[in-house]
CSV table of C-alpha atoms and ligand atoms in Angstrom, one decimal:
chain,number,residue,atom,x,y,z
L,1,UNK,CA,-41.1,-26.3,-6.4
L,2,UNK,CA,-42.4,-27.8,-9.8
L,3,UNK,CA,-40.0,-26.6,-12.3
L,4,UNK,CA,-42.4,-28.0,-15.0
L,5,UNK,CA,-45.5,-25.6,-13.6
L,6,UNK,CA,-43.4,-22.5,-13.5
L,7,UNK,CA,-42.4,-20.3,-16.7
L,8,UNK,CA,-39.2,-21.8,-18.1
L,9,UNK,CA,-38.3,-18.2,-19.6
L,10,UNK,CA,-38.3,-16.3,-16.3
L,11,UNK,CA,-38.8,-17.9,-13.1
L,12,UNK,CA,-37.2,-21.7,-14.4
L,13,UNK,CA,-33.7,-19.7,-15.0
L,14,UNK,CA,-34.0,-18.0,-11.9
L,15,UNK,CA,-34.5,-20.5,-9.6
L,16,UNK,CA,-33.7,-23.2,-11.2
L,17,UNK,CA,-32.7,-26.1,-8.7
L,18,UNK,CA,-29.2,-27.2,-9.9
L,19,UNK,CA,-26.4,-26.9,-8.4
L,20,UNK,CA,-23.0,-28.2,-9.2
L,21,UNK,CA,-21.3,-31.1,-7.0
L,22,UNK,CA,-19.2,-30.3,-4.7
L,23,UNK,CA,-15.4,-30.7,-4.0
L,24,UNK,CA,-14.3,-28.7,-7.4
L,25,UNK,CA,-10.4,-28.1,-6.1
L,26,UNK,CA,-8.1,-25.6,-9.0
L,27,UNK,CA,-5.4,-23.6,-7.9
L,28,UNK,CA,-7.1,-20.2,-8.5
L,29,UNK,CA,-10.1,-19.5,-5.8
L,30,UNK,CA,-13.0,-18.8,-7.0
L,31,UNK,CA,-15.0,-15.8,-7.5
L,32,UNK,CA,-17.8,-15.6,-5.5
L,33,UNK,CA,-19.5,-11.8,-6.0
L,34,UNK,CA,-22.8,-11.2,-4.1
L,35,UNK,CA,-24.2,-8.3,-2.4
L,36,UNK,CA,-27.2,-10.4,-1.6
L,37,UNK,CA,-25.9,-14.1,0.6
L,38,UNK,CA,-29.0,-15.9,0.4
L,39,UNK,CA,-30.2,-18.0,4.0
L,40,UNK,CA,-31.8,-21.2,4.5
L,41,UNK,CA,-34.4,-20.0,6.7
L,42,UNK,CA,-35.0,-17.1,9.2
L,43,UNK,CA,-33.5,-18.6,11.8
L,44,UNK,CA,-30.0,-18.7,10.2
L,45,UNK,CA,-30.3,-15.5,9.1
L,46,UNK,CA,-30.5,-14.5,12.4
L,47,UNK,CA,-28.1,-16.5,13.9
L,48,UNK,CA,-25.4,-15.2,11.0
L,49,UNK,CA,-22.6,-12.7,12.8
L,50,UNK,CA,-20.7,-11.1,10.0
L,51,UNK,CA,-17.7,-9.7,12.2
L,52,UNK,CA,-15.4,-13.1,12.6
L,53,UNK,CA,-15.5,-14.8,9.2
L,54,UNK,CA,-17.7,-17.5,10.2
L,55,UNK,CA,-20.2,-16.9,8.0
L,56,UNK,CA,-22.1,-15.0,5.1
L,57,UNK,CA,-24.6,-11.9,5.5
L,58,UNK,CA,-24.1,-9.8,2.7
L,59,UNK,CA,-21.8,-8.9,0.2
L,60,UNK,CA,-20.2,-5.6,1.8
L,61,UNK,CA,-19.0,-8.2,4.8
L,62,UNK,CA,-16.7,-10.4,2.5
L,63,UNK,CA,-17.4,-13.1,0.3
L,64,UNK,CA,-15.2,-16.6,0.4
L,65,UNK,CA,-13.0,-14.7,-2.8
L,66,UNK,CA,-12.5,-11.9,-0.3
L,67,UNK,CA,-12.1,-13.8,3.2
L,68,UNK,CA,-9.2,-15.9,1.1
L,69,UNK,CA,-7.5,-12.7,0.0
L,70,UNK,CA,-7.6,-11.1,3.4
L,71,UNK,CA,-6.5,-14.4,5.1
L,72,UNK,CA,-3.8,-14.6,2.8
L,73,UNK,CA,-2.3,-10.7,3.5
L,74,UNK,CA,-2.5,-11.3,7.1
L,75,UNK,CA,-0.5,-14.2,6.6
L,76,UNK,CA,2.0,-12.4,4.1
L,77,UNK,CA,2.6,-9.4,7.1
L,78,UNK,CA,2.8,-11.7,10.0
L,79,UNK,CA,-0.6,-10.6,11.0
L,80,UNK,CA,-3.3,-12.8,12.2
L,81,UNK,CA,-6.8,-10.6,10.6
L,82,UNK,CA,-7.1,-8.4,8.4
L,83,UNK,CA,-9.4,-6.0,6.3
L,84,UNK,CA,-9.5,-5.2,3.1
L,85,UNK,CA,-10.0,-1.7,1.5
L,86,UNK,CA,-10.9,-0.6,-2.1
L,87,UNK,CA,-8.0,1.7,-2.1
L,88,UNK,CA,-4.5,2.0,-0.3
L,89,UNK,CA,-5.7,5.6,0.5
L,90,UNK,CA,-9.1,4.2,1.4
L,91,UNK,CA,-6.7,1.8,3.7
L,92,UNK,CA,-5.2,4.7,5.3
L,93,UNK,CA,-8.4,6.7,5.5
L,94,UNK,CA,-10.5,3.4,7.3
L,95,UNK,CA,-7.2,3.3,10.1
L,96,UNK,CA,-7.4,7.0,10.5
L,97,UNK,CA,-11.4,7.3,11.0
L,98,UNK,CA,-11.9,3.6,13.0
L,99,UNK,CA,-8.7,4.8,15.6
L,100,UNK,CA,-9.2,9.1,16.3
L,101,UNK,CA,-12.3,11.4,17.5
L,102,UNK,CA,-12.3,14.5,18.4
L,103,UNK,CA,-9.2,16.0,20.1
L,104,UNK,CA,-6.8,13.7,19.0
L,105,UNK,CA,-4.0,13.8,17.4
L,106,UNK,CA,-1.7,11.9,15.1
L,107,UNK,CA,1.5,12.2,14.2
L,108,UNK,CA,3.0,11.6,10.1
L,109,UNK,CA,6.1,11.6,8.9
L,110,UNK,CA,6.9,14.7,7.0
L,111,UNK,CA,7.7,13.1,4.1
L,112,UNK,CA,4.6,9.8,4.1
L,113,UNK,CA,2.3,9.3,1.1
L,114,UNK,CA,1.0,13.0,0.2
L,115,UNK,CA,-2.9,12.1,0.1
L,116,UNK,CA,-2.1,10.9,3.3
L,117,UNK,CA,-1.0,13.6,4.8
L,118,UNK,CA,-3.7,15.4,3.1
L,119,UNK,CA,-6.9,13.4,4.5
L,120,UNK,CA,-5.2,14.9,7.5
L,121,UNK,CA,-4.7,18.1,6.5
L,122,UNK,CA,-8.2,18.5,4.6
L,123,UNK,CA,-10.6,15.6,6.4
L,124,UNK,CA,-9.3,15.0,10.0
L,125,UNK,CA,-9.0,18.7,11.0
L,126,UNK,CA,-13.1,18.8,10.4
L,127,UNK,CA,-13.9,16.7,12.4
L,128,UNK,CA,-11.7,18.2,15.4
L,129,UNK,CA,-9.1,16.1,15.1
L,130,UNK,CA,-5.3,17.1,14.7
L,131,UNK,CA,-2.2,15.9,13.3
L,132,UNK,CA,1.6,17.2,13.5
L,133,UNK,CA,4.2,16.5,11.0
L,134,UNK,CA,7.4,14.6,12.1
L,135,UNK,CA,10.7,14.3,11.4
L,136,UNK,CA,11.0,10.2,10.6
L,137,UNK,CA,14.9,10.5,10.6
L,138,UNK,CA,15.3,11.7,14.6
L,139,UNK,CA,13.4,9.1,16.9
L,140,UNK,CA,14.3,11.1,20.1
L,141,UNK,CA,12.4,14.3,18.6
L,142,UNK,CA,9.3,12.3,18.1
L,143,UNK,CA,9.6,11.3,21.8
L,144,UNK,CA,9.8,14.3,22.2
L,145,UNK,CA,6.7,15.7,20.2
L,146,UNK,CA,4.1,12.8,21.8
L,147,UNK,CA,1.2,14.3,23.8
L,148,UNK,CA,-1.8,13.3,26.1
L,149,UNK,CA,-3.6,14.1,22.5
L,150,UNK,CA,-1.2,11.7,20.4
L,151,UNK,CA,-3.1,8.5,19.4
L,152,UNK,CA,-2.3,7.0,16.2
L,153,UNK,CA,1.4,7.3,15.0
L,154,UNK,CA,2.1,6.6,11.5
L,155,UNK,CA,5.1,5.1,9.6
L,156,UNK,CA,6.8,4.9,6.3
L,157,UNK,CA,9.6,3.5,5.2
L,158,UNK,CA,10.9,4.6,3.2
L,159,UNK,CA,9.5,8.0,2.7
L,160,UNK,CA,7.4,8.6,-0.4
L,161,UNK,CA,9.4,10.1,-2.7
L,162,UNK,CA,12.5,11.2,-1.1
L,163,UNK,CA,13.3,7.7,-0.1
L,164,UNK,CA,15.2,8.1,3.3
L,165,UNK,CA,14.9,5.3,5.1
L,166,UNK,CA,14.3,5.6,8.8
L,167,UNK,CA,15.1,4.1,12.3
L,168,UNK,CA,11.5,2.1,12.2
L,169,UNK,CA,12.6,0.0,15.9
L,170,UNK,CA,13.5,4.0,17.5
L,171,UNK,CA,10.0,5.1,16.4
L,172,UNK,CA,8.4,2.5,17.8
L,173,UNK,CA,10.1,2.6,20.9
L,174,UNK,CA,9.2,6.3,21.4
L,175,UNK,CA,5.6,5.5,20.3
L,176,UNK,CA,5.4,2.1,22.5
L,177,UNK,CA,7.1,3.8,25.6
L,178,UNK,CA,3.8,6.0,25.6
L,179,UNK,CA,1.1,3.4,25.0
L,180,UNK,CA,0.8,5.1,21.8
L,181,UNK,CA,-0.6,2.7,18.2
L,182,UNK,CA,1.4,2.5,15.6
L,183,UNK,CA,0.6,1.9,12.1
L,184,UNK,CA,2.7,1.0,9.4
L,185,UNK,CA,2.4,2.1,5.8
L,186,UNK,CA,4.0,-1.3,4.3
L,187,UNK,CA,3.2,-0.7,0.5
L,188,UNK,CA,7.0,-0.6,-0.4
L,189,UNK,CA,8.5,-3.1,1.4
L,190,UNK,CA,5.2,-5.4,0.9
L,191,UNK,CA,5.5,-7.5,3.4
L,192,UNK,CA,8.6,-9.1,1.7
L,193,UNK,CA,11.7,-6.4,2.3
L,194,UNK,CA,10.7,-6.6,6.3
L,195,UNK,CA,8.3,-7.7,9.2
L,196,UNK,CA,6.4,-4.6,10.6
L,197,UNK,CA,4.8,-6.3,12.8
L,198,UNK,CA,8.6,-8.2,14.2
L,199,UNK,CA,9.9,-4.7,14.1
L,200,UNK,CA,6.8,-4.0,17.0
L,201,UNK,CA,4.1,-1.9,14.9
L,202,UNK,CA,0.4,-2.4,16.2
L,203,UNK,CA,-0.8,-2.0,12.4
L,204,UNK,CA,0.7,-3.1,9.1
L,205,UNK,CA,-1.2,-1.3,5.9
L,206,UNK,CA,-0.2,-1.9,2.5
L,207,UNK,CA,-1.7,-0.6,-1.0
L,208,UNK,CA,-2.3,-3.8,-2.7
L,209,UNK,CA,-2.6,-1.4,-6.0
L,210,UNK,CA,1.6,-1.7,-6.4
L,211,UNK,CA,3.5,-5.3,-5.6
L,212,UNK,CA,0.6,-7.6,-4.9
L,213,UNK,CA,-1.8,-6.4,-7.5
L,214,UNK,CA,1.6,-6.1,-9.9
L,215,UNK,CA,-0.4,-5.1,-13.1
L,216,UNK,CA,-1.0,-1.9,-12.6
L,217,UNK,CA,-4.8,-2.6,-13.2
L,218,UNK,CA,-6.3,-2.8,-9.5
L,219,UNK,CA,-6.5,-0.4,-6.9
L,220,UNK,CA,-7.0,-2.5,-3.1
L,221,UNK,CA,-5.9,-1.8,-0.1
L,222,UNK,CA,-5.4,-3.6,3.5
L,223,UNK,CA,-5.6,-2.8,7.0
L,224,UNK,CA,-3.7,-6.3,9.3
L,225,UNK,CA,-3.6,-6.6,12.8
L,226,UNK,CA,-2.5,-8.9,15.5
L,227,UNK,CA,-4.8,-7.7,17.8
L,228,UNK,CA,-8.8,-8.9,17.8
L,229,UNK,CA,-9.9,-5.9,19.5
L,230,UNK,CA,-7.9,-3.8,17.2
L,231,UNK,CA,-9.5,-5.9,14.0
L,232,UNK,CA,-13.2,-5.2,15.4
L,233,UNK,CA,-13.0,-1.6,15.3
L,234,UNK,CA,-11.3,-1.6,11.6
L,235,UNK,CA,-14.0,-4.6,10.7
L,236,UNK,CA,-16.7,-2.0,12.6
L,237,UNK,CA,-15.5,0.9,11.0
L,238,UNK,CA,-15.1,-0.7,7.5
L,239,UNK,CA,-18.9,-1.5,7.1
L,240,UNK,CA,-20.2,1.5,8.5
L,241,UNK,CA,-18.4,3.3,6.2
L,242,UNK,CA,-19.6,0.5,3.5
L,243,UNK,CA,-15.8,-0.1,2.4
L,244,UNK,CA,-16.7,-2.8,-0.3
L,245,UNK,CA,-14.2,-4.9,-2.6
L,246,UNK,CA,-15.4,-6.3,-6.2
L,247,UNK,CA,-14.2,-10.0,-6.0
L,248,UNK,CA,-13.5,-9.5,-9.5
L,249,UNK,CA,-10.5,-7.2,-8.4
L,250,UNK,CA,-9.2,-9.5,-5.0
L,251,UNK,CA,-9.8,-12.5,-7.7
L,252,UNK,CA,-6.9,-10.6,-9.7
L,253,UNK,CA,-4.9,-10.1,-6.4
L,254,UNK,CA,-5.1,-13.5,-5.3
L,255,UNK,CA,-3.7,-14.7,-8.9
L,256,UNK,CA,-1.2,-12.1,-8.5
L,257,UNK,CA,0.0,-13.3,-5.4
L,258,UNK,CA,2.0,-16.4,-6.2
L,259,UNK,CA,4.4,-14.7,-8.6
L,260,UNK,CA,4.8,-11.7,-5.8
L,261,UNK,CA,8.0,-12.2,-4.5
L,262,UNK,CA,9.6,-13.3,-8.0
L,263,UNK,CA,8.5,-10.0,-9.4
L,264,UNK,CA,9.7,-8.1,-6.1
L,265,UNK,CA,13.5,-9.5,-6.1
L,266,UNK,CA,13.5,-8.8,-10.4
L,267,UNK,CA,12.3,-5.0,-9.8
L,268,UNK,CA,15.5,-5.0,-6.7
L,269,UNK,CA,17.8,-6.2,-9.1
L,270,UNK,CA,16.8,-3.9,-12.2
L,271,UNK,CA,16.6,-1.2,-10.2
L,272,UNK,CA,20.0,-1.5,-8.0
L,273,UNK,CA,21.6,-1.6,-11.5
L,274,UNK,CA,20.5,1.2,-12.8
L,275,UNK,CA,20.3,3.7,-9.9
L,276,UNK,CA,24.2,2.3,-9.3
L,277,UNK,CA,24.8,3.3,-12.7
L,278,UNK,CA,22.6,6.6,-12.7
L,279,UNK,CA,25.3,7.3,-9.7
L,280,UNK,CA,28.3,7.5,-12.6
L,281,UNK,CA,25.9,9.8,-14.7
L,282,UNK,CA,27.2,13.7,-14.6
L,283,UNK,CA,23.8,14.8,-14.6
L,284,UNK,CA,22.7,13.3,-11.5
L,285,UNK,CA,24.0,15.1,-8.6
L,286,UNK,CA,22.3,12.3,-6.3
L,287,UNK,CA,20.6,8.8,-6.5
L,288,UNK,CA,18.0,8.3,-3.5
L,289,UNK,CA,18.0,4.2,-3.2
L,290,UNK,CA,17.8,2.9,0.3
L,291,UNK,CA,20.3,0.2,-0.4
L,292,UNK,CA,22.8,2.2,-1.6
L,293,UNK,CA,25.0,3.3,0.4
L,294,UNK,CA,25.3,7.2,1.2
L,295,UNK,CA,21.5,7.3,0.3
L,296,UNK,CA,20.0,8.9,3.5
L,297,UNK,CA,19.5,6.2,6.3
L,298,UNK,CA,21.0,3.6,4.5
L,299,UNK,CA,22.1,2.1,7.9
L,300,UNK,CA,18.8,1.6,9.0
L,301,UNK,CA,17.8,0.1,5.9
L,302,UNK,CA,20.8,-2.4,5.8
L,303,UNK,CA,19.7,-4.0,9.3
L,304,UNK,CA,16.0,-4.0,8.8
L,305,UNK,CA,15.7,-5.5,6.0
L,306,UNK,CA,16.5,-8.2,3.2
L,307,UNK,CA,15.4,-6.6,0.0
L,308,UNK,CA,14.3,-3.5,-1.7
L,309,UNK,CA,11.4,-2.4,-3.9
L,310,UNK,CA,12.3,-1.5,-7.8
L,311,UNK,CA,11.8,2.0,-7.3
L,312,UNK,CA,14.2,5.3,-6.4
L,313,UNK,CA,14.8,8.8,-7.0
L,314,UNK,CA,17.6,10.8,-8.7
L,315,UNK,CA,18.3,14.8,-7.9
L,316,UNK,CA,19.5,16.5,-11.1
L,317,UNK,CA,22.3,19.0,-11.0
L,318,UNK,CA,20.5,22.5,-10.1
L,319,UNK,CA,21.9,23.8,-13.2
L,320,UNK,CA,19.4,21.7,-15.4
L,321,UNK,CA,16.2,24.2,-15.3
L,322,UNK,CA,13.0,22.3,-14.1
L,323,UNK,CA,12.3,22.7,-18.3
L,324,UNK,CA,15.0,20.4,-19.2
L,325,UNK,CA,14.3,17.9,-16.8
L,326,UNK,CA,10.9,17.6,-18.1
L,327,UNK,CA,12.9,17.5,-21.8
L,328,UNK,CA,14.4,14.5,-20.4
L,329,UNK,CA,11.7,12.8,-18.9
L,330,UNK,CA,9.7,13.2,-22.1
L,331,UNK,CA,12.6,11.7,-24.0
L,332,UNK,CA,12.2,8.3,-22.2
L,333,UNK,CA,10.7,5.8,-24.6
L,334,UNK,CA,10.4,2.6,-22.4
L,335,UNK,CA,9.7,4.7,-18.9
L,336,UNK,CA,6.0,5.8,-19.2
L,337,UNK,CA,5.1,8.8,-17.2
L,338,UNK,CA,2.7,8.0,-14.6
L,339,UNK,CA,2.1,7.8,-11.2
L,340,UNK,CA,2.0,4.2,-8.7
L,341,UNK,CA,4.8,1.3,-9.2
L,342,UNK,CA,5.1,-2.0,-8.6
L,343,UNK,CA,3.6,-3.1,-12.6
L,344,UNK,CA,5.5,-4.7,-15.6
L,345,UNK,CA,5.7,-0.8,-17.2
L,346,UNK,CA,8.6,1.3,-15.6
L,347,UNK,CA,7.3,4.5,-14.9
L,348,UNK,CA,8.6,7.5,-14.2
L,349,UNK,CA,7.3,10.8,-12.6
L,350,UNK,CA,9.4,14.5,-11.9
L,351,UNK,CA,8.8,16.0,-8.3
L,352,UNK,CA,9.0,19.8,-7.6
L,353,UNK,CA,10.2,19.1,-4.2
L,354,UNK,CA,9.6,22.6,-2.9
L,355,UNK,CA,5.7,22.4,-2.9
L,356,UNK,CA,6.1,18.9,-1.4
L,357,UNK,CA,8.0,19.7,1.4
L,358,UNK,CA,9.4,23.1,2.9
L,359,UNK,CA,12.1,23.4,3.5
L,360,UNK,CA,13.3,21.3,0.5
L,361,UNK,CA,16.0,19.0,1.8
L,362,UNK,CA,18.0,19.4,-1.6
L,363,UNK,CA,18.3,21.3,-4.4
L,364,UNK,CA,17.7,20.9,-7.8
L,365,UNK,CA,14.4,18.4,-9.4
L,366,UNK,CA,13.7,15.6,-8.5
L,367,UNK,CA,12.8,12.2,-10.9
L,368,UNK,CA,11.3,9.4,-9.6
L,369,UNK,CA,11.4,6.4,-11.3
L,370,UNK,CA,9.9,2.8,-10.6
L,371,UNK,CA,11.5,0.3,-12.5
L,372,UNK,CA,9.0,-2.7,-14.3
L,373,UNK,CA,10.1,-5.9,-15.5
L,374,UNK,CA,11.7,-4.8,-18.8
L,375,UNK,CA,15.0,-6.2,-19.7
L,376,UNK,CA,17.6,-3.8,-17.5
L,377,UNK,CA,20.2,-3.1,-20.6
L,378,UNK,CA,17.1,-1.8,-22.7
L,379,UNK,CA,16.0,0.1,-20.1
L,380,UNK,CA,19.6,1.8,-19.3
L,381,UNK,CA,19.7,2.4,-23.0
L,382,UNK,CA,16.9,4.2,-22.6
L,383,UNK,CA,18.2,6.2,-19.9
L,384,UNK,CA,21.5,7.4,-21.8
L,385,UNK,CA,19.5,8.7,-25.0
L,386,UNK,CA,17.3,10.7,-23.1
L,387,UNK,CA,20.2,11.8,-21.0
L,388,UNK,CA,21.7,13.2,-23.9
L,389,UNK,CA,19.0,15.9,-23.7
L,390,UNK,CA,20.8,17.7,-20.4
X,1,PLP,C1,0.2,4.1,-3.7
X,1,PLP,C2,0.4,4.2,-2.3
X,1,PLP,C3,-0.7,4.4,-1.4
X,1,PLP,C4,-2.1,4.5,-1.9
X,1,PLP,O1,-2.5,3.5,-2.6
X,1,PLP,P1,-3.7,3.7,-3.7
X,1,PLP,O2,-4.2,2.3,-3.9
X,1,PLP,O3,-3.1,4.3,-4.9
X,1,PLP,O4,-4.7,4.5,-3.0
X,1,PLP,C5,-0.4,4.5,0.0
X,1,PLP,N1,0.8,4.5,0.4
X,1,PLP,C6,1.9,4.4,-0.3
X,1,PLP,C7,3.3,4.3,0.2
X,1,PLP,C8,1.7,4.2,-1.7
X,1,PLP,O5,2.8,4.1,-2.5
């Protein structure tokens, strides 16, 4: 092509023949957004098979920005493929649809990720597939409750919310012993607090949006395996149901990343101080921190794993109406009221526990609070004045 015969306005900055040397090396990957991959010829775009990373088709199928990212997850879980999601809940929807048809069932924990439960509840049961809700804390009744129907079990740990921290090697056990898969929901220990895949879990998912994201800005997802044949139907699944990622958003995950595990052991630390001291406050008739010890399945948390997110629950005393505690939840100055976790902000949102879960397992409201990457003695300071309110 003559670039001198063709109009330099239009069709000169369109396919204009430069392109830049190679071998460019920085230590952020670039981002590399397409939906359309462009092929030499016909006969490489025919030859192109977009399932095993070897090459480019089109946008939806990853782009070397994505690939990187997804490579880089797998590697962070233990895994050895992975899939990326535009959404944790997209994540736990694309394991859910790619794994069950009609007349299955799967089993959740009674107290996992509520939009979870409810793709279950709302989704799944239309298309003739059902679910039952567990008790995570009793391994032997889960045994117990695994059918011929039961294909997908799903784990948490710990529970959304509530916080206990269950027996993750039991449930396996009773889900392995029946050749039934198990997928993790890994979002709060992030592939840092523990290895779900060590621990013997088929699947290891993780919203991206909280501790590898860590700005509060991106919502991603992923789906890691250690099983090819497992990948291909999450890699199958994922395209037909056109589960795209903006390399603009994995770009912000991958520079995210590095700085990962810093932020995770500085949200640990804030928060173990402050739920410890949240203990000695009269209001609080109970903190809910896995690491603590009395919170419910403490045990199991002390010998699975090696660290803790920044985030935890506290029960007010039952004689503080539901009113007060949101008096003192709108007294916080430093804790923003919001939902997710794992950003610089601390954040903190009340539960009504009784349209969560029935039966409540305790009385009173319940506070959750995710602790950012303020300094801890402003943020305790924080904590007192609004205290004063109860
Ligand atoms: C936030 C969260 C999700 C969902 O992630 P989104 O990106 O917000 O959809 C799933 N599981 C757990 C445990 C979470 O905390």
């Amino acid at each position: 092509m003559s670039e001198t015969t063709q109009d330099p306005g239009t069709t000169g900055l369109i396919h204009h023949p430069y392109t830049p040397p190679a071998g460019f090396e920085a230590p952020q990957v670039g981002v590399h957004k397409a939906s359309t991959v462009i092929f030499a010829n016909t006969a490489a775009m025919r030859a192109r098979d977009w399932r095993y990373k070897n090459g480019y088709t089109y946008g939806l199928h990853g782009t070397p920005t994505t690939f990187t990212l997804e490579e880089r997850i797998a590697h962070l879980e233990g895994g050895l493929q992975c899939v990326l999601a535009p959404s944790g809940l997209a994540a736990i929807s694309l394991v859910d649809l790619a794994l069950l048809q009609q007349g299955d069932e799967v089993l959740i924990p009674v107290n996992a990720y509520g939009p979870g439960k409810d793709f279950a509840v709302q989704q799944l049961a239309r298309f003739g597939i059902t679910h039952r809700l567990y008790d995570p804390m009793d391994a032997a009744a889960l045994a117990s409750m695994i059918a011929p129907a039961t294909k997908l079990v799903w784990l948490e740990a710990p529970g959304s919310v509530t916080m206990e921290f269950p027996d993750l090697r039991g449930l396996v056990a009773a889900a392995r012993a029946r050749g039934v898969t198990t997928a993790l929901d890994n979002t709060w220990g992030a592939g840092l607090a523990f290895d779900g895949f060590a621990l013997g879990c088929d699947i290891v998912m993780q919203a991206l949006t909280k501790f590898p994201s860590g700005g509060g800005d991106v919502l991603m997802g992923s789906v890691t395996t250690r099983d090819p044949a497992l990948h291909e139907r999450f890699k199958l699944a994922h395209m037909r149901l056109g589960l795209g990622v903006a390399a603009n958003d994995a770009e912000l995950v991958l520079r995210s990343l590095p700085s990962m595990a810093l932020r995770y052991h500085a949200h640990d630390q804030a928060a173990r101080t402050l739920a410890l001291w949240l203990q000695t406050q009269a209001p609080i008739s109970r903190v809910l921190h896995p690491a603590l010890p009395g919170s419910p399945g403490h045990e199991h948390w002390q010998n699975t794993c090696s660290a803790a997110a920044g985030l935890f629950s506290v029960m007010v005393d039952a004689r503080h109406s539901a009113a007060k505690v949101d008096a003192f939840v709108d007294a916080l100055k430093l804790f923003r009221i919001g939902y997710s976790w794992g950003g610089p902000v601390s954040l903190v949102v009340p539960y009504d526990l009784p349209s969560m879960r029935s039966p409540a397992p305790y009385a009173g409201t319940l506070v959750r609070f995710s602790i950012g990457l303020e300094h801890v003695a402003d943020l305790q300071a924080d904590l007192a004045q609004a205290l004063a309110v109860l």
